[in-house]
PDB file of C-alpha atoms in Angstrom:
ATOM      1  CA  MET M   1      15.858  -6.216   4.072  1.00 84.00           C
ATOM      2  CA  LYS M   2      17.132  -5.915   7.661  1.00 88.00           C
ATOM      3  CA  ILE M   3      15.418  -8.186  10.561  1.00 90.00           C
ATOM      4  CA  THR M   4      15.495  -7.176  14.082  1.00 90.00           C
ATOM      5  CA  SER M   5      14.015  -8.400  17.295  1.00 87.00           C
ATOM      6  CA  ASP M   6      13.680  -4.818  18.796  1.00 90.00           C
ATOM      7  CA  ILE M   7      11.073  -5.439  21.300  1.00 91.00           C
ATOM      8  CA  GLU M   8      10.855  -1.829  22.591  1.00 94.00           C
ATOM      9  CA  GLN M   9      10.500  -0.664  19.071  1.00 96.00           C
ATOM     10  CA  ILE M  10       7.897  -3.218  18.440  1.00 96.00           C
ATOM     11  CA  ASN M  11       5.887  -2.357  21.409  1.00 96.00           C
ATOM     12  CA  HIS M  12       6.231   1.286  20.333  1.00 96.00           C
ATOM     13  CA  PHE M  13       4.697   0.693  17.053  1.00 97.00           C
ATOM     14  CA  LEU M  14       1.885  -1.536  18.729  1.00 97.00           C
ATOM     15  CA  VAL M  15       0.920   1.252  21.030  1.00 97.00           C
ATOM     16  CA  GLU M  16       1.292   4.077  18.327  1.00 97.00           C
ATOM     17  CA  HIS M  17      -1.285   2.269  16.013  1.00 96.00           C
ATOM     18  CA  ASN M  18      -3.585   1.229  18.983  1.00 96.00           C
ATOM     19  CA  ILE M  19      -3.103  -2.606  18.262  1.00 97.00           C
ATOM     20  CA  GLU M  20      -1.367  -3.515  21.439  1.00 95.00           C
ATOM     21  CA  ALA M  21      -4.360  -5.507  22.623  1.00 96.00           C
ATOM     22  CA  VAL M  22      -4.974  -7.293  19.316  1.00 96.00           C
ATOM     23  CA  PHE M  23      -1.980  -9.839  20.166  1.00 97.00           C
ATOM     24  CA  ASN M  24      -1.582 -11.738  23.233  1.00 97.00           C
ATOM     25  CA  GLU M  25       1.762 -11.996  24.857  1.00 96.00           C
ATOM     26  CA  ASP M  26       2.736 -15.407  23.169  1.00 96.00           C
ATOM     27  CA  LEU M  27       2.329 -13.818  19.853  1.00 97.00           C
ATOM     28  CA  LYS M  28       4.192 -10.636  20.875  1.00 96.00           C
ATOM     29  CA  ALA M  29       7.019 -12.808  21.938  1.00 96.00           C
ATOM     30  CA  HIS M  30       7.404 -14.079  18.204  1.00 96.00           C
ATOM     31  CA  MET M  31       7.201 -10.839  16.477  1.00 97.00           C
ATOM     32  CA  THR M  32      10.207  -9.353  14.510  1.00 97.00           C
ATOM     33  CA  LEU M  33      10.603  -5.914  12.858  1.00 97.00           C
ATOM     34  CA  LYS M  34      11.480  -6.090   9.265  1.00 97.00           C
ATOM     35  CA  ARG M  35      12.952  -2.941   7.431  1.00 97.00           C
ATOM     36  CA  PHE M  36      12.705  -2.790   3.540  1.00 97.00           C
ATOM     37  CA  MET M  37      14.308  -0.013   1.358  1.00 95.00           C
ATOM     38  CA  GLN M  38      12.546   1.680  -1.406  1.00 91.00           C
ATOM     39  CA  GLY M  39      11.990  -0.728  -4.259  1.00 90.00           C
ATOM     40  CA  ASP M  40      12.448  -3.898  -2.244  1.00 95.00           C
ATOM     41  CA  LEU M  41       9.762  -6.637  -2.905  1.00 95.00           C
ATOM     42  CA  ILE M  42       7.973  -7.558   0.426  1.00 96.00           C
ATOM     43  CA  CYS M  43       6.116 -10.584  -1.272  1.00 96.00           C
ATOM     44  CA  SER M  44       5.321 -11.925  -4.696  1.00 95.00           C
ATOM     45  CA  GLN M  45       2.393 -13.070  -6.410  1.00 95.00           C
ATOM     46  CA  GLY M  46       2.096 -16.816  -6.428  1.00 95.00           C
ATOM     47  CA  ASP M  47       4.718 -17.345  -3.794  1.00 95.00           C
ATOM     48  CA  SER M  48       3.774 -19.532  -0.658  1.00 96.00           C
ATOM     49  CA  PRO M  49       3.149 -17.159   2.327  1.00 96.00           C
ATOM     50  CA  LYS M  50       4.676 -17.869   5.781  1.00 95.00           C
ATOM     51  CA  THR M  51       4.151 -14.605   7.486  1.00 97.00           C
ATOM     52  CA  LEU M  52       1.786 -12.006   8.425  1.00 97.00           C
ATOM     53  CA  PHE M  53       2.980  -8.431   7.760  1.00 98.00           C
ATOM     54  CA  ILE M  54       1.811  -5.440   9.734  1.00 98.00           C
ATOM     55  CA  LEU M  55       2.748  -2.044   7.860  1.00 98.00           C
ATOM     56  CA  VAL M  56       3.535   0.470  10.613  1.00 97.00           C
ATOM     57  CA  LYS M  57       5.763   2.869   8.864  1.00 96.00           C
ATOM     58  CA  GLY M  58       6.108   3.872   5.060  1.00 94.00           C
ATOM     59  CA  LYS M  59       4.159   3.205   1.942  1.00 92.00           C
ATOM     60  CA  ILE M  60       3.819   0.308  -0.378  1.00 93.00           C
ATOM     61  CA  LYS M  61       2.149  -0.429  -3.558  1.00 89.00           C
ATOM     62  CA  VAL M  62       0.054  -3.542  -4.223  1.00 90.00           C
ATOM     63  CA  TYR M  63      -0.100  -4.755  -7.906  1.00 87.00           C
ATOM     64  CA  THR M  64      -0.807  -8.038  -9.812  1.00 86.00           C
ATOM     65  CA  SER M  65       0.734  -9.213 -12.999  1.00 81.00           C
ATOM     66  CA  SER M  66      -0.930 -11.348 -16.175  1.00 75.00           C
ATOM     67  CA  ALA M  67       0.686 -14.396 -17.522  1.00 75.00           C
ATOM     68  CA  GLU M  68       1.755 -12.256 -20.384  1.00 71.00           C
ATOM     69  CA  GLY M  69       3.953 -10.059 -17.931  1.00 70.00           C
ATOM     70  CA  LYS M  70       1.664  -7.039 -17.710  1.00 71.00           C
ATOM     71  CA  THR M  71       1.159  -5.298 -14.460  1.00 72.00           C
ATOM     72  CA  LEU M  72      -1.776  -3.553 -12.885  1.00 74.00           C
ATOM     73  CA  ILE M  73      -1.381  -1.436  -9.843  1.00 75.00           C
ATOM     74  CA  LEU M  74      -4.237  -2.244  -7.391  1.00 80.00           C
ATOM     75  CA  SER M  75      -3.611   0.311  -4.635  1.00 82.00           C
ATOM     76  CA  PHE M  76      -1.221   2.214  -2.515  1.00 85.00           C
ATOM     77  CA  LYS M  77      -1.062   1.647   1.180  1.00 90.00           C
ATOM     78  CA  THR M  78       0.159   3.565   4.131  1.00 91.00           C
ATOM     79  CA  PRO M  79      -0.039   2.411   7.823  1.00 94.00           C
ATOM     80  CA  LEU M  80      -2.053   0.676   9.312  1.00 93.00           C
ATOM     81  CA  GLU M  81      -2.060  -2.109   6.618  1.00 95.00           C
ATOM     82  CA  ILE M  82      -1.985  -5.850   6.784  1.00 96.00           C
ATOM     83  CA  ILE M  83      -0.230  -7.962   4.233  1.00 97.00           C
ATOM     84  CA  GLY M  84      -0.944 -12.009   4.135  1.00 96.00           C
ATOM     85  CA  ASP M  85      -4.107 -11.809   5.896  1.00 96.00           C
ATOM     86  CA  VAL M  86      -6.329 -13.182   3.202  1.00 94.00           C
ATOM     87  CA  GLU M  87      -3.801 -15.642   2.398  1.00 96.00           C
ATOM     88  CA  TYR M  88      -3.683 -16.843   5.961  1.00 96.00           C
ATOM     89  CA  VAL M  89      -7.238 -17.221   6.220  1.00 94.00           C
ATOM     90  CA  ARG M  90      -7.853 -18.990   2.782  1.00 94.00           C
ATOM     91  CA  GLY M  91      -4.595 -20.965   3.034  1.00 95.00           C
ATOM     92  CA  SER M  92      -3.651 -19.790  -0.611  1.00 95.00           C
ATOM     93  CA  ASN M  93      -0.554 -18.366  -2.182  1.00 97.00           C
ATOM     94  CA  TYR M  94       0.013 -14.672  -2.237  1.00 96.00           C
ATOM     95  CA  ILE M  95      -2.610 -13.106  -4.387  1.00 93.00           C
ATOM     96  CA  ASN M  96      -0.736  -9.930  -5.205  1.00 93.00           C
ATOM     97  CA  THR M  97       2.871  -8.554  -5.270  1.00 95.00           C
ATOM     98  CA  VAL M  98       3.692  -5.942  -2.736  1.00 96.00           C
ATOM     99  CA  GLN M  99       6.672  -3.546  -3.159  1.00 94.00           C
ATOM    100  CA  ALA M 100       7.889  -0.700  -0.893  1.00 94.00           C
ATOM    101  CA  ILE M 101       7.650   2.740  -2.664  1.00 88.00           C
ATOM    102  CA  SER M 102       9.576   4.334   0.410  1.00 90.00           C
ATOM    103  CA  ALA M 103      11.523   3.063   3.311  1.00 94.00           C
ATOM    104  CA  VAL M 104       9.092   0.520   5.078  1.00 96.00           C
ATOM    105  CA  GLU M 105       8.914  -1.018   8.522  1.00 97.00           C
ATOM    106  CA  MET M 106       6.558  -4.051   9.154  1.00 97.00           C
ATOM    107  CA  ILE M 107       6.203  -6.162  12.188  1.00 98.00           C
ATOM    108  CA  ALA M 108       6.200  -9.755  11.123  1.00 97.00           C
ATOM    109  CA  VAL M 109       4.646 -12.910  12.635  1.00 97.00           C
ATOM    110  CA  ASP M 110       4.966 -16.312  11.264  1.00 97.00           C
ATOM    111  CA  TYR M 111       1.831 -18.082  10.421  1.00 97.00           C
ATOM    112  CA  ARG M 112       2.866 -21.070  12.583  1.00 97.00           C
ATOM    113  CA  TRP M 113       2.710 -18.702  15.679  1.00 97.00           C
ATOM    114  CA  LEU M 114      -0.581 -17.293  14.566  1.00 97.00           C
ATOM    115  CA  LYS M 115      -2.038 -20.801  14.266  1.00 96.00           C
ATOM    116  CA  LYS M 116      -0.688 -21.826  17.654  1.00 96.00           C
ATOM    117  CA  PHE M 117      -1.348 -18.727  19.718  1.00 97.00           C
ATOM    118  CA  GLY M 118      -3.902 -16.675  17.739  1.00 96.00           C
ATOM    119  CA  LYS M 119      -6.578 -19.059  16.243  1.00 93.00           C
ATOM    120  CA  ASP M 120      -8.797 -19.043  19.325  1.00 94.00           C
ATOM    121  CA  TYR M 121      -7.830 -15.406  20.536  1.00 96.00           C
ATOM    122  CA  ALA M 122     -10.899 -13.214  20.053  1.00 97.00           C
ATOM    123  CA  PRO M 123      -9.182  -9.884  19.787  1.00 97.00           C
ATOM    124  CA  PHE M 124      -6.905 -11.118  16.918  1.00 97.00           C
ATOM    125  CA  LEU M 125      -9.683 -12.800  15.115  1.00 96.00           C
ATOM    126  CA  GLN M 126     -11.907  -9.766  15.293  1.00 96.00           C
ATOM    127  CA  PHE M 127      -8.836  -7.608  14.197  1.00 96.00           C
ATOM    128  CA  LEU M 128      -8.595  -9.969  11.013  1.00 95.00           C
ATOM    129  CA  LEU M 129     -12.289  -9.614  10.166  1.00 95.00           C
ATOM    130  CA  GLU M 130     -12.343  -5.930  10.447  1.00 94.00           C
ATOM    131  CA  ILE M 131      -9.050  -5.633   8.193  1.00 93.00           C
ATOM    132  CA  ILE M 132     -10.316  -8.107   5.517  1.00 93.00           C
ATOM    133  CA  THR M 133     -13.859  -6.462   5.425  1.00 93.00           C
ATOM    134  CA  GLU M 134     -12.349  -3.052   5.129  1.00 88.00           C
ATOM    135  CA  LYS M 135     -10.380  -4.133   2.180  1.00 85.00           C
ATOM    136  CA  PHE M 136     -13.414  -5.351   0.345  1.00 83.00           C
ATOM    137  CA  LEU M 137     -15.247  -1.969   1.086  1.00 81.00           C
ATOM    138  CA  ILE M 138     -12.301  -0.126  -0.231  1.00 76.00           C
ATOM    139  CA  LYS M 139     -12.099  -2.156  -3.366  1.00 73.00           C
ATOM    140  CA  SER M 140     -15.757  -1.712  -3.961  1.00 73.00           C
ATOM    141  CA  ASN M 141     -15.403   2.176  -3.483  1.00 69.00           C
ATOM    142  CA  SER M 142     -12.499   2.243  -5.743  1.00 68.00           C
ATOM    143  CA  MET M 143     -14.416   0.378  -8.581  1.00 67.00           C
ATOM    144  CA  SER M 144     -17.382   2.767  -8.261  1.00 67.00           C
ATOM    145  CA  PHE M 145     -15.029   5.901  -8.133  1.00 66.00           C
ATOM    146  CA  ASN M 146     -13.533   4.648 -11.521  1.00 66.00           C
ATOM    147  CA  LEU M 147     -16.768   4.732 -13.095  1.00 69.00           C
ATOM    148  CA  MET M 148     -18.068   7.999 -11.550  1.00 78.00           C
ATOM    149  CA  TYR M 149     -15.168  10.317 -11.700  1.00 83.00           C
ATOM    150  CA  PRO M 150     -13.611  11.820 -14.875  1.00 87.00           C
ATOM    151  CA  VAL M 151      -9.870  10.866 -15.793  1.00 89.00           C
ATOM    152  CA  GLU M 152      -8.612  14.278 -14.505  1.00 92.00           C
ATOM    153  CA  VAL M 153      -9.675  13.672 -11.065  1.00 90.00           C
ATOM    154  CA  ARG M 154      -8.658   9.909 -11.035  1.00 87.00           C
ATOM    155  CA  LEU M 155      -5.167  10.914 -12.454  1.00 90.00           C
ATOM    156  CA  ALA M 156      -4.619  13.555  -9.857  1.00 91.00           C
ATOM    157  CA  SER M 157      -5.426  10.951  -7.238  1.00 86.00           C
ATOM    158  CA  TYR M 158      -2.911   8.603  -8.642  1.00 85.00           C
ATOM    159  CA  LEU M 159      -0.120  11.094  -8.725  1.00 86.00           C
ATOM    160  CA  LEU M 160      -0.859  11.833  -5.063  1.00 84.00           C
ATOM    161  CA  SER M 161      -0.811   8.269  -4.122  1.00 79.00           C
ATOM    162  CA  VAL M 162       2.517   7.389  -5.842  1.00 75.00           C
ATOM    163  CA  SER M 163       3.911  10.193  -3.712  1.00 72.00           C
ATOM    164  CA  TYR M 164       5.063   9.565  -0.054  1.00 57.00           C
ATOM    165  CA  HIS M 165       4.533  12.198   2.647  1.00 53.00           C
ATOM    166  CA  GLU M 166       6.420  12.234   5.833  1.00 47.00           C
ATOM    167  CA  ALA M 167       6.801  15.015   8.481  1.00 38.00           C
ATOM    168  CA  ASN M 168       5.012  17.173   5.740  1.00 35.00           C
ATOM    169  CA  SER M 169       7.633  16.913   3.081  1.00 35.00           C
ATOM    170  CA  LEU M 170       7.087  15.392  -0.350  1.00 39.00           C
ATOM    171  CA  GLN M 171       9.476  12.537  -1.199  1.00 41.00           C
ATOM    172  CA  ASN M 172       9.630  10.383  -4.264  1.00 43.00           C
ATOM    173  CA  ASP M 173       7.990  13.136  -6.305  1.00 43.00           C
ATOM    174  CA  ASN M 174       9.647  12.037  -9.635  1.00 44.00           C
ATOM    175  CA  LEU M 175       7.346   9.619 -11.538  1.00 45.00           C
ATOM    176  CA  ASN M 176       8.966   7.321 -13.869  1.00 45.00           C
ATOM    177  CA  PRO M 177       7.400   7.399 -17.282  1.00 43.00           C
ATOM    178  CA  ILE M 178       6.513   3.739 -17.339  1.00 42.00           C
ATOM    179  CA  ASN M 179       4.300   4.316 -14.283  1.00 65.00           C
ATOM    180  CA  LEU M 180       1.980   6.329 -16.595  1.00 77.00           C
ATOM    181  CA  LYS M 181       1.154   3.126 -18.097  1.00 77.00           C
ATOM    182  CA  ASP M 182       0.455   1.741 -14.705  1.00 72.00           C
ATOM    183  CA  ALA M 183      -1.941   4.752 -14.055  1.00 78.00           C
ATOM    184  CA  ALA M 184      -3.704   4.323 -17.188  1.00 82.00           C
ATOM    185  CA  ASN M 185      -4.555   0.711 -16.260  1.00 76.00           C
ATOM    186  CA  LEU M 186      -5.373   1.608 -12.745  1.00 74.00           C
ATOM    187  CA  ILE M 187      -7.863   4.483 -13.552  1.00 79.00           C
ATOM    188  CA  GLY M 188      -9.247   2.592 -16.742  1.00 76.00           C
ATOM    189  CA  THR M 189      -8.136   4.776 -19.525  1.00 84.00           C
ATOM    190  CA  SER M 190      -5.548   4.718 -22.298  1.00 87.00           C
ATOM    191  CA  TYR M 191      -1.902   5.838 -22.002  1.00 86.00           C
ATOM    192  CA  ARG M 192      -2.636   8.426 -24.771  1.00 91.00           C
ATOM    193  CA  HIS M 193      -5.340  10.006 -22.761  1.00 93.00           C
ATOM    194  CA  VAL M 194      -3.217  10.100 -19.694  1.00 91.00           C
ATOM    195  CA  ASN M 195      -0.545  11.918 -21.494  1.00 91.00           C
ATOM    196  CA  ARG M 196      -3.065  14.474 -22.817  1.00 93.00           C
ATOM    197  CA  VAL M 197      -4.106  15.153 -19.231  1.00 94.00           C
ATOM    198  CA  ILE M 198      -0.574  15.441 -17.997  1.00 92.00           C
ATOM    199  CA  GLN M 199      -0.104  18.115 -20.678  1.00 93.00           C
ATOM    200  CA  GLN M 200      -3.045  20.027 -19.293  1.00 95.00           C
ATOM    201  CA  PHE M 201      -1.673  19.525 -15.776  1.00 94.00           C
ATOM    202  CA  CYS M 202       1.636  21.044 -16.874  1.00 93.00           C
ATOM    203  CA  LYS M 203      -0.287  24.038 -18.412  1.00 95.00           C
ATOM    204  CA  ASP M 204      -2.215  24.596 -15.241  1.00 95.00           C
ATOM    205  CA  ASP M 205       1.197  24.475 -13.341  1.00 94.00           C
ATOM    206  CA  LEU M 206       0.138  21.523 -11.257  1.00 93.00           C
ATOM    207  CA  VAL M 207       2.998  19.262 -12.469  1.00 90.00           C
ATOM    208  CA  GLU M 208       6.187  19.520 -14.557  1.00 88.00           C
ATOM    209  CA  ARG M 209       7.870  17.125 -17.022  1.00 84.00           C
ATOM    210  CA  LYS M 210      11.443  16.927 -15.608  1.00 78.00           C
ATOM    211  CA  ASN M 211      14.454  14.612 -16.131  1.00 75.00           C
ATOM    212  CA  GLY M 212      12.279  12.062 -17.914  1.00 71.00           C
ATOM    213  CA  GLY M 213       9.865  11.997 -14.993  1.00 74.00           C
ATOM    214  CA  ILE M 214       6.977  14.120 -13.451  1.00 81.00           C
ATOM    215  CA  LEU M 215       7.549  16.472 -10.712  1.00 83.00           C
ATOM    216  CA  ILE M 216       4.461  17.700  -8.514  1.00 86.00           C
ATOM    217  CA  LYS M 217       4.539  21.195  -8.332  1.00 88.00           C
ATOM    218  CA  ASP M 218       1.246  22.117  -6.678  1.00 90.00           C
ATOM    219  CA  GLN M 219       0.147  19.349  -4.212  1.00 87.00           C
ATOM    220  CA  THR M 220      -2.693  21.500  -2.629  1.00 88.00           C
ATOM    221  CA  GLY M 221      -3.986  22.078  -6.290  1.00 92.00           C
ATOM    222  CA  LEU M 222      -3.874  18.255  -7.067  1.00 90.00           C
ATOM    223  CA  SER M 223      -5.671  17.554  -3.743  1.00 88.00           C
ATOM    224  CA  ILE M 224      -8.488  19.925  -4.620  1.00 90.00           C
ATOM    225  CA  LEU M 225      -8.690  18.312  -8.074  1.00 91.00           C
ATOM    226  CA  ALA M 226      -8.634  14.738  -6.726  1.00 87.00           C
ATOM    227  CA  ARG M 227     -11.458  15.531  -4.087  1.00 78.00           C
ATOM    228  CA  ASN M 228     -10.773  12.238  -2.443  1.00 64.00           C
ATOM    229  CA  ASN M 229      -7.319  10.233  -2.692  1.00 65.00           C
ATOM    230  CA  ILE M 230      -9.269   7.342  -3.833  1.00 61.00           C
ATOM    231  CA  TYR M 231      -6.436   4.913  -4.319  1.00 66.00           C
ATOM    232  CA  GLU M 232      -5.373   4.720  -0.594  1.00 64.00           C
TER     233      GLU M 232
END
């Protein structure tokens, strides 16, 4: 992870995502830009949070772990997304683990500055309210889709979600086999069923098993099958 105080770049991201009015000048003065490499952990479940992160570039995955060490991927996020908002409001430890699945850039603001300069600032509070309610809506929709759509649609959506697109080019298109177990957990089916669907996708020339992973061959075909990319 690299940390900078590049005010010009921070302001660029604020304008790009139309959130420059959300933060007053006191908060902007205490912002930093954090850059994470693919695979870096941004926060870990159970840790005590001190920072609000604003995802402004790249893609992350959010997952939770059980006491037995099993993991369940909850969602994939692209800009604009906030990490640490629920924890800030509730005063709780991190609920989930967040990991970069591409190179990621995040604007960071320590909670101490939020409490000092943001607790009575209406635009910031309204922004938090909108972000948190949107998360609950997405979660509700995701649970409904898991019940309504067949496994083929859900798996196509998962494969699209774990891929990262930037400048219309597909990155990270090799899916480690262990992630198929994550996919099974996320979409609510068995690992064996996921393998059967992958075999059918290979026959349909949508994907290809390659070097122990999975290569997306027909992004458009998967998108049509997925109907909606429900895990983002």
